[in-house]
mmCIF file of C-alpha atoms in Angstrom:
data_model
loop_
_atom_site.group_PDB
_atom_site.id
_atom_site.type_symbol
_atom_site.label_atom_id
_atom_site.label_comp_id
_atom_site.label_asym_id
_atom_site.label_seq_id
_atom_site.Cartn_x
_atom_site.Cartn_y
_atom_site.Cartn_z
ATOM 1 C CA UNK A 1 73.517 -146.320 -212.645
ATOM 2 C CA UNK A 2 73.205 -142.625 -211.768
ATOM 3 C CA UNK A 3 72.536 -141.430 -208.229
ATOM 4 C CA UNK A 4 68.957 -140.339 -207.720
ATOM 5 C CA UNK A 5 69.806 -136.956 -206.172
ATOM 6 C CA UNK A 6 71.456 -135.789 -209.423
ATOM 7 C CA UNK A 7 68.500 -136.655 -211.627
ATOM 8 C CA UNK A 8 66.772 -133.259 -211.759
ATOM 9 C CA UNK A 9 69.938 -131.309 -212.542
ATOM 10 C CA UNK A 10 71.244 -133.658 -215.178
ATOM 11 C CA UNK A 11 68.131 -134.103 -217.267
ATOM 12 C CA UNK A 12 67.801 -130.347 -217.872
ATOM 13 C CA UNK A 13 70.888 -130.077 -220.082
ATOM 14 C CA UNK A 14 69.757 -132.348 -222.951
ATOM 15 C CA UNK A 15 66.802 -130.088 -223.795
ATOM 16 C CA UNK A 16 69.197 -127.648 -225.460
ATOM 17 C CA UNK A 17 71.498 -130.240 -226.983
ATOM 18 C CA UNK A 18 68.920 -132.455 -228.665
ATOM 19 C CA UNK A 19 67.624 -129.642 -230.843
ATOM 20 C CA UNK A 20 70.700 -129.530 -233.091
ATOM 21 C CA UNK A 21 72.585 -132.014 -235.231
ATOM 22 C CA UNK A 22 75.213 -133.662 -233.063
ATOM 23 C CA UNK A 23 78.465 -134.970 -234.560
ATOM 24 C CA UNK A 24 79.280 -138.636 -234.039
ATOM 25 C CA UNK A 25 82.673 -139.101 -232.363
ATOM 26 C CA UNK A 26 84.994 -142.106 -232.059
ATOM 27 C CA UNK A 27 87.534 -142.943 -229.349
ATOM 28 C CA UNK A 28 90.270 -145.429 -230.283
ATOM 29 C CA UNK A 29 91.153 -147.652 -227.309
ATOM 30 C CA UNK A 30 94.764 -148.285 -228.308
ATOM 31 C CA UNK A 31 95.845 -144.814 -229.431
ATOM 32 C CA UNK A 32 93.319 -142.836 -227.340
ATOM 33 C CA UNK A 33 92.651 -140.768 -230.455
ATOM 34 C CA UNK A 34 89.355 -138.878 -230.565
ATOM 35 C CA UNK A 35 87.998 -137.834 -233.942
ATOM 36 C CA UNK A 36 84.777 -136.894 -235.693
ATOM 37 C CA UNK A 37 83.310 -139.807 -237.636
ATOM 38 C CA UNK A 38 80.135 -138.167 -238.939
ATOM 39 C CA UNK A 39 79.654 -134.414 -238.887
ATOM 40 C CA UNK A 40 76.397 -134.540 -240.804
ATOM 41 C CA UNK A 41 74.094 -137.339 -241.782
ATOM 42 C CA UNK A 42 70.959 -137.819 -243.815
ATOM 43 C CA UNK A 43 67.766 -137.794 -241.784
ATOM 44 C CA UNK A 44 65.086 -139.246 -244.035
ATOM 45 C CA UNK A 45 61.516 -137.970 -244.063
ATOM 46 C CA UNK A 46 60.087 -140.885 -242.101
ATOM 47 C CA UNK A 47 58.235 -141.278 -238.818
ATOM 48 C CA UNK A 48 59.614 -144.774 -238.253
ATOM 49 C CA UNK A 49 62.646 -146.694 -239.453
ATOM 50 C CA UNK A 50 64.792 -149.608 -238.326
ATOM 51 C CA UNK A 51 67.927 -151.578 -239.126
ATOM 52 C CA UNK A 52 67.903 -155.290 -239.873
ATOM 53 C CA UNK A 53 68.331 -158.111 -237.392
ATOM 54 C CA UNK A 54 70.257 -161.325 -238.030
ATOM 55 C CA UNK A 55 69.596 -164.715 -236.430
ATOM 56 C CA UNK A 56 73.255 -165.764 -236.493
ATOM 57 C CA UNK A 57 74.706 -169.095 -237.576
ATOM 58 C CA UNK A 58 73.979 -170.881 -234.283
ATOM 59 C CA UNK A 59 70.781 -172.928 -234.214
ATOM 60 C CA UNK A 60 68.039 -172.186 -231.696
ATOM 61 C CA UNK A 61 65.175 -169.684 -231.570
ATOM 62 C CA UNK A 62 62.485 -168.803 -229.027
ATOM 63 C CA UNK A 63 59.155 -166.997 -229.234
ATOM 64 C CA UNK A 64 58.877 -164.024 -226.907
ATOM 65 C CA UNK A 65 55.457 -163.226 -225.389
ATOM 66 C CA UNK A 66 53.074 -161.127 -227.468
ATOM 67 C CA UNK A 67 50.227 -160.823 -224.935
ATOM 68 C CA UNK A 68 50.198 -158.386 -222.029
ATOM 69 C CA UNK A 69 51.445 -159.976 -218.807
ATOM 70 C CA UNK A 70 49.014 -160.472 -215.930
ATOM 71 C CA UNK A 71 51.615 -160.879 -213.180
ATOM 72 C CA UNK A 72 53.111 -157.396 -213.364
ATOM 73 C CA UNK A 73 55.242 -155.797 -210.664
ATOM 74 C CA UNK A 74 53.218 -153.619 -208.289
ATOM 75 C CA UNK A 75 52.341 -150.343 -210.000
ATOM 76 C CA UNK A 76 54.140 -151.224 -213.223
ATOM 77 C CA UNK A 77 53.242 -152.466 -216.677
ATOM 78 C CA UNK A 78 56.266 -154.814 -216.634
ATOM 79 C CA UNK A 79 56.805 -158.080 -214.825
ATOM 80 C CA UNK A 80 59.579 -158.205 -212.230
ATOM 81 C CA UNK A 81 63.156 -159.085 -213.175
ATOM 82 C CA UNK A 82 63.249 -162.872 -213.604
ATOM 83 C CA UNK A 83 66.185 -165.155 -214.494
ATOM 84 C CA UNK A 84 66.089 -165.943 -218.210
ATOM 85 C CA UNK A 85 66.524 -169.647 -217.487
ATOM 86 C CA UNK A 86 63.009 -169.641 -215.952
ATOM 87 C CA UNK A 87 61.635 -168.957 -219.436
ATOM 88 C CA UNK A 88 64.160 -169.745 -222.165
ATOM 89 C CA UNK A 89 67.519 -171.243 -223.040
ATOM 90 C CA UNK A 90 70.213 -168.579 -222.958
ATOM 91 C CA UNK A 91 71.692 -170.170 -226.118
ATOM 92 C CA UNK A 92 68.641 -169.357 -228.253
ATOM 93 C CA UNK A 93 68.006 -166.281 -230.374
ATOM 94 C CA UNK A 94 67.316 -163.484 -229.434
ATOM 95 C CA UNK A 95 68.385 -164.230 -225.833
ATOM 96 C CA UNK A 96 71.993 -164.870 -226.845
ATOM 97 C CA UNK A 97 72.359 -161.345 -228.268
ATOM 98 C CA UNK A 98 72.457 -159.945 -224.700
ATOM 99 C CA UNK A 99 75.955 -158.902 -223.645
ATOM 100 C CA UNK A 100 77.582 -158.613 -220.223
ATOM 101 C CA UNK A 101 80.258 -155.892 -220.132
ATOM 102 C CA UNK A 102 83.395 -156.002 -217.983
ATOM 103 C CA UNK A 103 86.123 -153.407 -217.505
ATOM 104 C CA UNK A 104 89.792 -154.192 -217.024
ATOM 105 C CA UNK A 105 91.292 -153.085 -213.702
ATOM 106 C CA UNK A 106 94.704 -154.010 -212.250
ATOM 107 C CA UNK A 107 95.099 -157.161 -214.370
ATOM 108 C CA UNK A 108 91.594 -158.360 -213.489
ATOM 109 C CA UNK A 109 88.114 -157.778 -214.861
ATOM 110 C CA UNK A 110 85.274 -156.065 -213.007
ATOM 111 C CA UNK A 111 81.639 -156.262 -214.013
ATOM 112 C CA UNK A 112 80.105 -153.015 -215.168
ATOM 113 C CA UNK A 113 77.152 -152.767 -217.577
ATOM 114 C CA UNK A 114 74.832 -154.515 -220.012
ATOM 115 C CA UNK A 115 74.534 -154.235 -223.776
ATOM 116 C CA UNK A 116 73.149 -155.969 -226.841
ATOM 117 C CA UNK A 117 74.585 -156.964 -230.227
ATOM 118 C CA UNK A 118 73.418 -154.752 -233.127
ATOM 119 C CA UNK A 119 75.819 -156.107 -235.784
ATOM 120 C CA UNK A 120 78.459 -158.829 -235.763
ATOM 121 C CA UNK A 121 80.973 -156.501 -234.093
ATOM 122 C CA UNK A 122 78.926 -153.632 -232.626
ATOM 123 C CA UNK A 123 77.369 -153.492 -229.142
ATOM 124 C CA UNK A 124 74.742 -150.916 -228.156
ATOM 125 C CA UNK A 125 75.062 -149.597 -224.589
ATOM 126 C CA UNK A 126 75.005 -146.376 -222.527
ATOM 127 C CA UNK A 127 77.662 -143.678 -222.867
ATOM 128 C CA UNK A 128 78.339 -143.648 -219.114
ATOM 129 C CA UNK A 129 79.343 -147.330 -219.482
ATOM 130 C CA UNK A 130 82.403 -146.374 -221.549
ATOM 131 C CA UNK A 131 83.494 -143.519 -219.255
ATOM 132 C CA UNK A 132 84.253 -142.965 -215.583
ATOM 133 C CA UNK A 133 84.653 -139.906 -213.400
ATOM 134 C CA UNK A 134 88.225 -139.273 -212.250
ATOM 135 C CA UNK A 135 88.098 -137.298 -208.992
ATOM 136 C CA UNK A 136 91.753 -136.261 -209.218
ATOM 137 C CA UNK A 137 91.484 -134.971 -212.777
ATOM 138 C CA UNK A 138 87.966 -133.680 -212.019
ATOM 139 C CA UNK A 139 86.637 -134.870 -215.361
ATOM 140 C CA UNK A 140 85.257 -137.870 -217.203
ATOM 141 C CA UNK A 141 87.783 -140.199 -218.818
ATOM 142 C CA UNK A 142 87.351 -143.160 -221.145
ATOM 143 C CA UNK A 143 87.836 -146.724 -219.982
ATOM 144 C CA UNK A 144 90.941 -148.184 -221.605
ATOM 145 C CA UNK A 145 89.079 -151.270 -222.782
ATOM 146 C CA UNK A 146 85.934 -153.315 -222.239
ATOM 147 C CA UNK A 147 85.261 -157.032 -222.525
ATOM 148 C CA UNK A 148 81.932 -158.097 -224.059
ATOM 149 C CA UNK A 149 80.631 -161.586 -223.243
ATOM 150 C CA UNK A 150 77.406 -162.652 -225.000
ATOM 151 C CA UNK A 151 74.906 -164.996 -223.326
ATOM 152 C CA UNK A 152 76.805 -164.784 -220.024
ATOM 153 C CA UNK A 153 74.899 -166.656 -217.294
ATOM 154 C CA UNK A 154 75.400 -168.472 -213.987
ATOM 155 C CA UNK A 155 78.658 -166.574 -213.516
ATOM 156 C CA UNK A 156 80.264 -168.204 -216.552
ATOM 157 C CA UNK A 157 81.252 -167.315 -220.072
ATOM 158 C CA UNK A 158 79.115 -169.245 -222.540
ATOM 159 C CA UNK A 159 81.240 -171.970 -224.211
ATOM 160 C CA UNK A 160 79.082 -171.785 -227.357
ATOM 161 C CA UNK A 161 80.090 -168.209 -228.153
ATOM 162 C CA UNK A 162 83.214 -166.078 -228.329
ATOM 163 C CA UNK A 163 83.830 -162.999 -226.228
ATOM 164 C CA UNK A 164 85.307 -159.810 -227.648
ATOM 165 C CA UNK A 165 87.369 -156.819 -226.519
ATOM 166 C CA UNK A 166 86.632 -153.240 -227.487
ATOM 167 C CA UNK A 167 88.536 -151.555 -230.293
ATOM 168 C CA UNK A 168 86.812 -148.176 -230.230
ATOM 169 C CA UNK A 169 83.783 -146.354 -228.871
ATOM 170 C CA UNK A 170 81.245 -144.280 -230.820
ATOM 171 C CA UNK A 171 79.196 -141.565 -229.124
ATOM 172 C CA UNK A 172 77.843 -138.074 -229.725
ATOM 173 C CA UNK A 173 79.952 -134.934 -229.366
ATOM 174 C CA UNK A 174 77.612 -133.455 -226.760
ATOM 175 C CA UNK A 175 78.544 -136.364 -224.453
ATOM 176 C CA UNK A 176 82.300 -135.888 -224.840
ATOM 177 C CA UNK A 177 82.741 -134.128 -221.504
ATOM 178 C CA UNK A 178 79.696 -135.476 -219.709
ATOM 179 C CA UNK A 179 78.175 -138.802 -220.817
ATOM 180 C CA UNK A 180 74.733 -138.029 -219.419
ATOM 181 C CA UNK A 181 73.959 -135.300 -221.933
ATOM 182 C CA UNK A 182 73.303 -137.971 -224.568
ATOM 183 C CA UNK A 183 73.755 -141.250 -222.753
ATOM 184 C CA UNK A 184 73.947 -143.740 -225.591
ATOM 185 C CA UNK A 185 76.984 -145.298 -227.271
ATOM 186 C CA UNK A 186 78.202 -148.090 -229.524
ATOM 187 C CA UNK A 187 81.211 -150.294 -228.809
ATOM 188 C CA UNK A 188 83.117 -151.677 -231.790
ATOM 189 C CA UNK A 189 84.739 -155.018 -230.980
ATOM 190 C CA UNK A 190 87.951 -156.438 -232.387
ATOM 191 C CA UNK A 191 86.233 -159.776 -232.993
ATOM 192 C CA UNK A 192 82.935 -160.286 -234.921
ATOM 193 C CA UNK A 193 81.370 -162.370 -232.138
ATOM 194 C CA UNK A 194 77.865 -161.666 -233.430
ATOM 195 C CA UNK A 195 78.302 -163.838 -236.514
ATOM 196 C CA UNK A 196 77.301 -166.796 -234.381
ATOM 197 C CA UNK A 197 74.950 -165.119 -231.877
ATOM 198 C CA UNK A 198 73.183 -162.896 -234.370
ATOM 199 C CA UNK A 199 71.982 -159.406 -233.478
ATOM 200 C CA UNK A 200 68.916 -157.208 -233.214
ATOM 201 C CA UNK A 201 68.237 -153.958 -235.048
ATOM 202 C CA UNK A 202 67.717 -150.461 -233.707
ATOM 203 C CA UNK A 203 64.735 -148.214 -234.466
ATOM 204 C CA UNK A 204 63.015 -144.912 -233.827
ATOM 205 C CA UNK A 205 59.358 -143.894 -233.910
ATOM 206 C CA UNK A 206 57.812 -140.425 -233.714
ATOM 207 C CA UNK A 207 54.429 -141.927 -232.833
ATOM 208 C CA UNK A 208 53.806 -142.095 -229.076
ATOM 209 C CA UNK A 209 50.922 -144.486 -229.722
ATOM 210 C CA UNK A 210 53.434 -147.072 -230.895
ATOM 211 C CA UNK A 211 54.983 -147.003 -227.433
ATOM 212 C CA UNK A 212 51.592 -146.988 -225.689
ATOM 213 C CA UNK A 213 50.115 -149.886 -227.635
ATOM 214 C CA UNK A 214 52.961 -152.405 -227.869
ATOM 215 C CA UNK A 215 54.894 -154.738 -225.603
ATOM 216 C CA UNK A 216 58.586 -154.241 -224.962
ATOM 217 C CA UNK A 217 61.234 -156.657 -223.728
ATOM 218 C CA UNK A 218 64.423 -156.403 -221.690
ATOM 219 C CA UNK A 219 67.524 -158.559 -221.149
ATOM 220 C CA UNK A 220 69.948 -157.304 -218.508
ATOM 221 C CA UNK A 221 72.462 -158.063 -215.765
ATOM 222 C CA UNK A 222 71.402 -156.361 -212.484
ATOM 223 C CA UNK A 223 74.368 -156.377 -210.154
ATOM 224 C CA UNK A 224 73.685 -155.003 -206.677
ATOM 225 C CA UNK A 225 71.026 -154.233 -204.062
ATOM 226 C CA UNK A 226 67.822 -152.536 -205.213
ATOM 227 C CA UNK A 227 67.985 -149.187 -203.390
ATOM 228 C CA UNK A 228 64.181 -149.059 -203.297
ATOM 229 C CA UNK A 229 63.965 -152.502 -201.631
ATOM 230 C CA UNK A 230 66.978 -153.905 -199.767
ATOM 231 C CA UNK A 231 65.530 -157.431 -199.854
ATOM 232 C CA UNK A 232 66.104 -157.532 -203.615
ATOM 233 C CA UNK A 233 69.756 -158.481 -204.128
ATOM 234 C CA UNK A 234 71.447 -159.189 -207.469
ATOM 235 C CA UNK A 235 74.998 -160.320 -208.160
ATOM 236 C CA UNK A 236 75.540 -159.503 -211.837
ATOM 237 C CA UNK A 237 76.205 -163.151 -212.656
ATOM 238 C CA UNK A 238 72.774 -163.992 -214.080
ATOM 239 C CA UNK A 239 70.918 -162.860 -217.192
ATOM 240 C CA UNK A 240 67.457 -161.517 -216.318
ATOM 241 C CA UNK A 241 64.381 -161.006 -218.493
ATOM 242 C CA UNK A 242 61.257 -158.928 -218.075
ATOM 243 C CA UNK A 243 58.643 -157.504 -220.414
ATOM 244 C CA UNK A 244 55.382 -155.590 -220.498
ATOM 245 C CA UNK A 245 53.867 -152.211 -221.335
ATOM 246 C CA UNK A 246 55.542 -148.862 -220.775
ATOM 247 C CA UNK A 247 54.608 -146.500 -217.940
ATOM 248 C CA UNK A 248 56.823 -143.597 -219.052
ATOM 249 C CA UNK A 249 56.696 -142.100 -222.546
ATOM 250 C CA UNK A 250 57.988 -138.596 -223.236
ATOM 251 C CA UNK A 251 60.149 -136.753 -225.730
ATOM 252 C CA UNK A 252 63.439 -138.146 -224.494
ATOM 253 C CA UNK A 253 62.736 -141.209 -222.348
ATOM 254 C CA UNK A 254 60.720 -144.411 -222.204
ATOM 255 C CA UNK A 255 60.496 -146.633 -219.147
ATOM 256 C CA UNK A 256 58.423 -148.519 -216.587
ATOM 257 C CA UNK A 257 57.722 -148.222 -212.848
ATOM 258 C CA UNK A 258 60.410 -150.549 -211.524
ATOM 259 C CA UNK A 259 63.588 -149.102 -210.046
ATOM 260 C CA UNK A 260 66.608 -149.799 -212.242
ATOM 261 C CA UNK A 261 69.546 -151.714 -210.758
ATOM 262 C CA UNK A 262 73.259 -150.936 -211.307
ATOM 263 C CA UNK A 263 74.579 -153.394 -213.868
ATOM 264 C CA UNK A 264 71.488 -152.926 -216.044
ATOM 265 C CA UNK A 265 72.862 -149.662 -217.418
ATOM 266 C CA UNK A 266 73.134 -149.847 -221.197
ATOM 267 C CA UNK A 267 70.587 -152.647 -221.579
ATOM 268 C CA UNK A 268 67.987 -152.157 -224.301
ATOM 269 C CA UNK A 269 64.236 -151.861 -224.382
ATOM 270 C CA UNK A 270 63.369 -153.727 -227.551
ATOM 271 C CA UNK A 271 60.241 -154.552 -229.518
ATOM 272 C CA UNK A 272 59.534 -157.718 -231.456
ATOM 273 C CA UNK A 273 56.750 -159.373 -233.401
ATOM 274 C CA UNK A 274 58.900 -162.540 -233.362
ATOM 275 C CA UNK A 275 60.095 -161.676 -236.844
ATOM 276 C CA UNK A 276 61.799 -158.299 -236.522
ATOM 277 C CA UNK A 277 63.630 -157.187 -233.365
ATOM 278 C CA UNK A 278 64.801 -153.667 -232.638
ATOM 279 C CA UNK A 279 65.984 -151.571 -229.705
ATOM 280 C CA UNK A 280 64.325 -148.224 -229.058
ATOM 281 C CA UNK A 281 66.657 -147.069 -226.291
ATOM 282 C CA UNK A 282 69.098 -147.919 -223.499
ATOM 283 C CA UNK A 283 68.790 -147.742 -219.714
ATOM 284 C CA UNK A 284 70.556 -144.839 -218.027
ATOM 285 C CA UNK A 285 68.401 -143.632 -215.092
ATOM 286 C CA UNK A 286 67.291 -145.762 -212.155
ATOM 287 C CA UNK A 287 64.025 -143.907 -211.501
ATOM 288 C CA UNK A 288 61.212 -145.518 -213.524
ATOM 289 C CA UNK A 289 63.915 -147.436 -215.386
ATOM 290 C CA UNK A 290 64.362 -144.512 -217.741
ATOM 291 C CA UNK A 291 65.784 -145.425 -221.131
ATOM 292 C CA UNK A 292 67.187 -142.758 -223.409
ATOM 293 C CA UNK A 293 64.969 -143.041 -226.461
ATOM 294 C CA UNK A 294 66.627 -143.268 -229.860
ATOM 295 C CA UNK A 295 65.397 -140.235 -231.795
ATOM 296 C CA UNK A 296 65.540 -139.667 -235.539
ATOM 297 C CA UNK A 297 68.943 -137.944 -235.567
ATOM 298 C CA UNK A 298 70.518 -140.604 -233.340
ATOM 299 C CA UNK A 299 69.032 -143.342 -235.481
ATOM 300 C CA UNK A 300 70.315 -142.099 -238.834
ATOM 301 C CA UNK A 301 73.781 -141.409 -237.429
ATOM 302 C CA UNK A 302 73.925 -144.929 -235.998
ATOM 303 C CA UNK A 303 72.345 -146.424 -239.121
ATOM 304 C CA UNK A 304 75.143 -145.080 -241.306
ATOM 305 C CA UNK A 305 77.690 -146.478 -238.870
ATOM 306 C CA UNK A 306 75.924 -149.852 -238.731
ATOM 307 C CA UNK A 307 75.616 -150.225 -242.487
ATOM 308 C CA UNK A 308 79.318 -149.437 -242.902
ATOM 309 C CA UNK A 309 80.351 -151.937 -240.224
ATOM 310 C CA UNK A 310 78.428 -155.106 -241.079
ATOM 311 C CA UNK A 311 81.219 -157.567 -241.957
ATOM 312 C CA UNK A 312 80.883 -160.343 -244.451
ATOM 313 C CA UNK A 313 79.984 -163.531 -242.657
ATOM 314 C CA UNK A 314 82.594 -166.234 -242.543
ATOM 315 C CA UNK A 315 81.794 -168.993 -245.005
ATOM 316 C CA UNK A 316 81.951 -172.372 -243.239
ATOM 317 C CA UNK A 317 83.716 -175.264 -244.916
ATOM 318 C CA UNK A 318 80.577 -177.416 -244.875
ATOM 319 C CA UNK A 319 77.058 -177.303 -246.251
ATOM 320 C CA UNK A 320 74.468 -176.377 -243.656
ATOM 321 C CA UNK A 321 70.673 -176.126 -243.314
ATOM 322 C CA UNK A 322 69.364 -174.509 -240.127
ATOM 323 C CA UNK A 323 66.290 -175.386 -238.146
ATOM 324 C CA UNK A 324 63.246 -173.349 -239.143
ATOM 325 C CA UNK A 325 62.383 -170.334 -237.006
ATOM 326 C CA UNK A 326 59.810 -169.856 -235.767
ATOM 327 C CA UNK A 327 58.763 -173.476 -235.416
ATOM 328 C CA UNK A 328 55.916 -174.294 -234.860
ATOM 329 C CA UNK A 329 54.734 -171.406 -237.002
ATOM 330 C CA UNK A 330 51.614 -169.711 -238.270
ATOM 331 C CA UNK A 331 51.721 -168.548 -241.880
ATOM 332 C CA UNK A 332 55.470 -168.189 -242.450
ATOM 333 C CA UNK A 333 58.840 -169.428 -241.199
ATOM 334 C CA UNK A 334 62.475 -168.931 -242.182
ATOM 335 C CA UNK A 335 65.543 -171.115 -242.663
ATOM 336 C CA UNK A 336 69.193 -170.253 -243.215
ATOM 337 C CA UNK A 337 71.512 -172.341 -245.339
ATOM 338 C CA UNK A 338 75.164 -172.274 -246.330
ATOM 339 C CA UNK A 339 76.896 -173.516 -249.460
ATOM 340 C CA UNK A 340 80.730 -173.478 -249.236
ATOM 341 C CA UNK A 341 81.202 -173.571 -253.015
ATOM 342 C CA UNK A 342 79.285 -172.495 -256.102
ATOM 343 C CA UNK A 343 76.714 -175.207 -256.767
ATOM 344 C CA UNK A 344 73.173 -176.104 -257.769
ATOM 345 C CA UNK A 345 70.705 -175.921 -254.867
ATOM 346 C CA UNK A 346 67.247 -177.431 -254.508
ATOM 347 C CA UNK A 347 65.112 -176.745 -251.434
ATOM 348 C CA UNK A 348 61.561 -178.077 -251.316
ATOM 349 C CA UNK A 349 58.765 -178.576 -248.800
ATOM 350 C CA UNK A 350 57.173 -182.029 -248.469
ATOM 351 C CA UNK A 351 54.047 -183.205 -246.678
ATOM 352 C CA UNK A 352 53.975 -186.339 -244.489
ATOM 353 C CA UNK A 353 53.163 -188.474 -247.551
ATOM 354 C CA UNK A 354 56.354 -187.372 -249.280
ATOM 355 C CA UNK A 355 54.659 -185.152 -251.826
ATOM 356 C CA UNK A 356 56.293 -181.870 -252.857
ATOM 357 C CA UNK A 357 53.967 -179.041 -251.822
ATOM 358 C CA UNK A 358 56.284 -176.112 -252.489
ATOM 359 C CA UNK A 359 59.604 -175.479 -254.253
ATOM 360 C CA UNK A 360 61.593 -172.794 -252.449
ATOM 361 C CA UNK A 361 64.915 -172.815 -254.318
ATOM 362 C CA UNK A 362 65.923 -174.447 -257.581
ATOM 363 C CA UNK A 363 68.927 -172.699 -259.107
ATOM 364 C CA UNK A 364 72.696 -172.450 -259.337
ATOM 365 C CA UNK A 365 74.054 -170.234 -256.547
ATOM 366 C CA UNK A 366 77.395 -168.769 -255.563
ATOM 367 C CA UNK A 367 78.947 -169.781 -252.245
ATOM 368 C CA UNK A 368 77.678 -167.974 -249.174
ATOM 369 C CA UNK A 369 75.043 -167.662 -246.459
ATOM 370 C CA UNK A 370 71.383 -167.460 -247.473
ATOM 371 C CA UNK A 371 68.014 -166.981 -245.808
ATOM 372 C CA UNK A 372 64.650 -167.928 -247.297
ATOM 373 C CA UNK A 373 61.054 -167.560 -246.134
ATOM 374 C CA UNK A 374 58.451 -170.287 -246.528
ATOM 375 C CA UNK A 375 54.913 -168.879 -246.684
ATOM 376 C CA UNK A 376 52.352 -171.592 -246.026
ATOM 377 C CA UNK A 377 49.428 -169.966 -247.816
ATOM 378 C CA UNK A 378 46.755 -172.480 -248.863
ATOM 379 C CA UNK A 379 48.311 -175.294 -246.819
ATOM 380 C CA UNK A 380 46.531 -177.059 -243.977
ATOM 381 C CA UNK A 381 47.883 -177.285 -240.440
ATOM 382 C CA UNK A 382 50.146 -180.250 -239.884
ATOM 383 C CA UNK A 383 53.680 -181.625 -240.134
ATOM 384 C CA UNK A 384 55.868 -180.798 -243.130
ATOM 385 C CA UNK A 385 59.527 -181.242 -244.039
ATOM 386 C CA UNK A 386 62.002 -178.824 -245.620
ATOM 387 C CA UNK A 387 64.600 -180.728 -247.650
ATOM 388 C CA UNK A 388 67.795 -179.251 -249.097
ATOM 389 C CA UNK A 389 69.973 -180.941 -251.696
ATOM 390 C CA UNK A 390 73.215 -179.594 -253.154
ATOM 391 C CA UNK A 391 75.711 -181.986 -254.734
ATOM 392 C CA UNK A 392 76.066 -184.935 -252.356
ATOM 393 C CA UNK A 393 74.658 -182.948 -249.428
ATOM 394 C CA UNK A 394 71.104 -183.711 -248.287
ATOM 395 C CA UNK A 395 69.465 -182.348 -245.133
ATOM 396 C CA UNK A 396 65.857 -182.426 -243.917
ATOM 397 C CA UNK A 397 64.183 -180.389 -241.143
ATOM 398 C CA UNK A 398 60.729 -181.001 -239.660
ATOM 399 C CA UNK A 399 58.356 -178.048 -239.386
ATOM 400 C CA UNK A 400 54.905 -177.777 -237.818
ATOM 401 C CA UNK A 401 52.250 -175.480 -239.275
ATOM 402 C CA UNK A 402 49.630 -174.357 -236.743
ATOM 403 C CA UNK A 403 46.855 -172.139 -238.118
#
């Protein structure tokens, strides 16, 4: 987190840098090689765009609030930072996409920042989380490596998910010598840990009304004393959640009137309708929890990187039908399924009397991971069952329709 006294000086510089196309740069952890990845990129004629989310192969899903909170922090549109476990299971999507970042130092690891999965092997964070200021050299240098641990909570690595070490960093050229000029970055991991956790998308919007009229959510790891209130102490060992409406909306930043805490740097402000999930920016200033907003140029540079880095999911050795999400649901719900070999697949929806009310899949399919949507148009509220059959494999999941 950046010291408050430097805020005015440092936010002046980006006004000149944001007006031009900025090359995307990579830094290789092992070789320390720096090179241009994208020197130009297509910026489509859109006012809004986003990349896709993925629920991951792990079961478990939670609804995030869609109504404005009534118990907001004093003077803010957001509720106060609250341990995730007070609301949700840390193992459920999208909670498990939150990442705790550690740096390596003298054969040990030290906690540093927050991030969030945006593909199976990419983590979105702040640029100052991948660099540090060396007083002797009098310049910013890159951290040799970072450790990313998803769904970290209660001071422990989550046994349900793998951690990953950084392979390279991606950032914009204007931040090469000072991370604050465009304080947003992507970490590429050596291991595709997001296959199991899933990930959220990223997005941009040119419409300020979108930011005024919608709720936003935050998952982060505050890690020290709140400088605005010394009674508020955080240890960096717990995943926190808060949400609400934004208090700050301008050309470069979005935020809310709660002082940011070191350790939250790099955490995302994300939007969801409990179907799509996408980050609109990352935390980099403590005052008003300022998040650098993803603009159109940033988005399309990152989008090209994301689309080129989504790995093929590992095909499990067994057939699999996930729980429906959301469930209970209103109107539509989704299920994932896996077939480890080419085979005929039948997936149908039954009512409580055992009658088929909808056929979702009835065809020969190649091996792989699939996702389907069940739209409950013209069906009454009640209990239904989704049944999958492929070869000798049969699996049934209960779903509840609430209109």
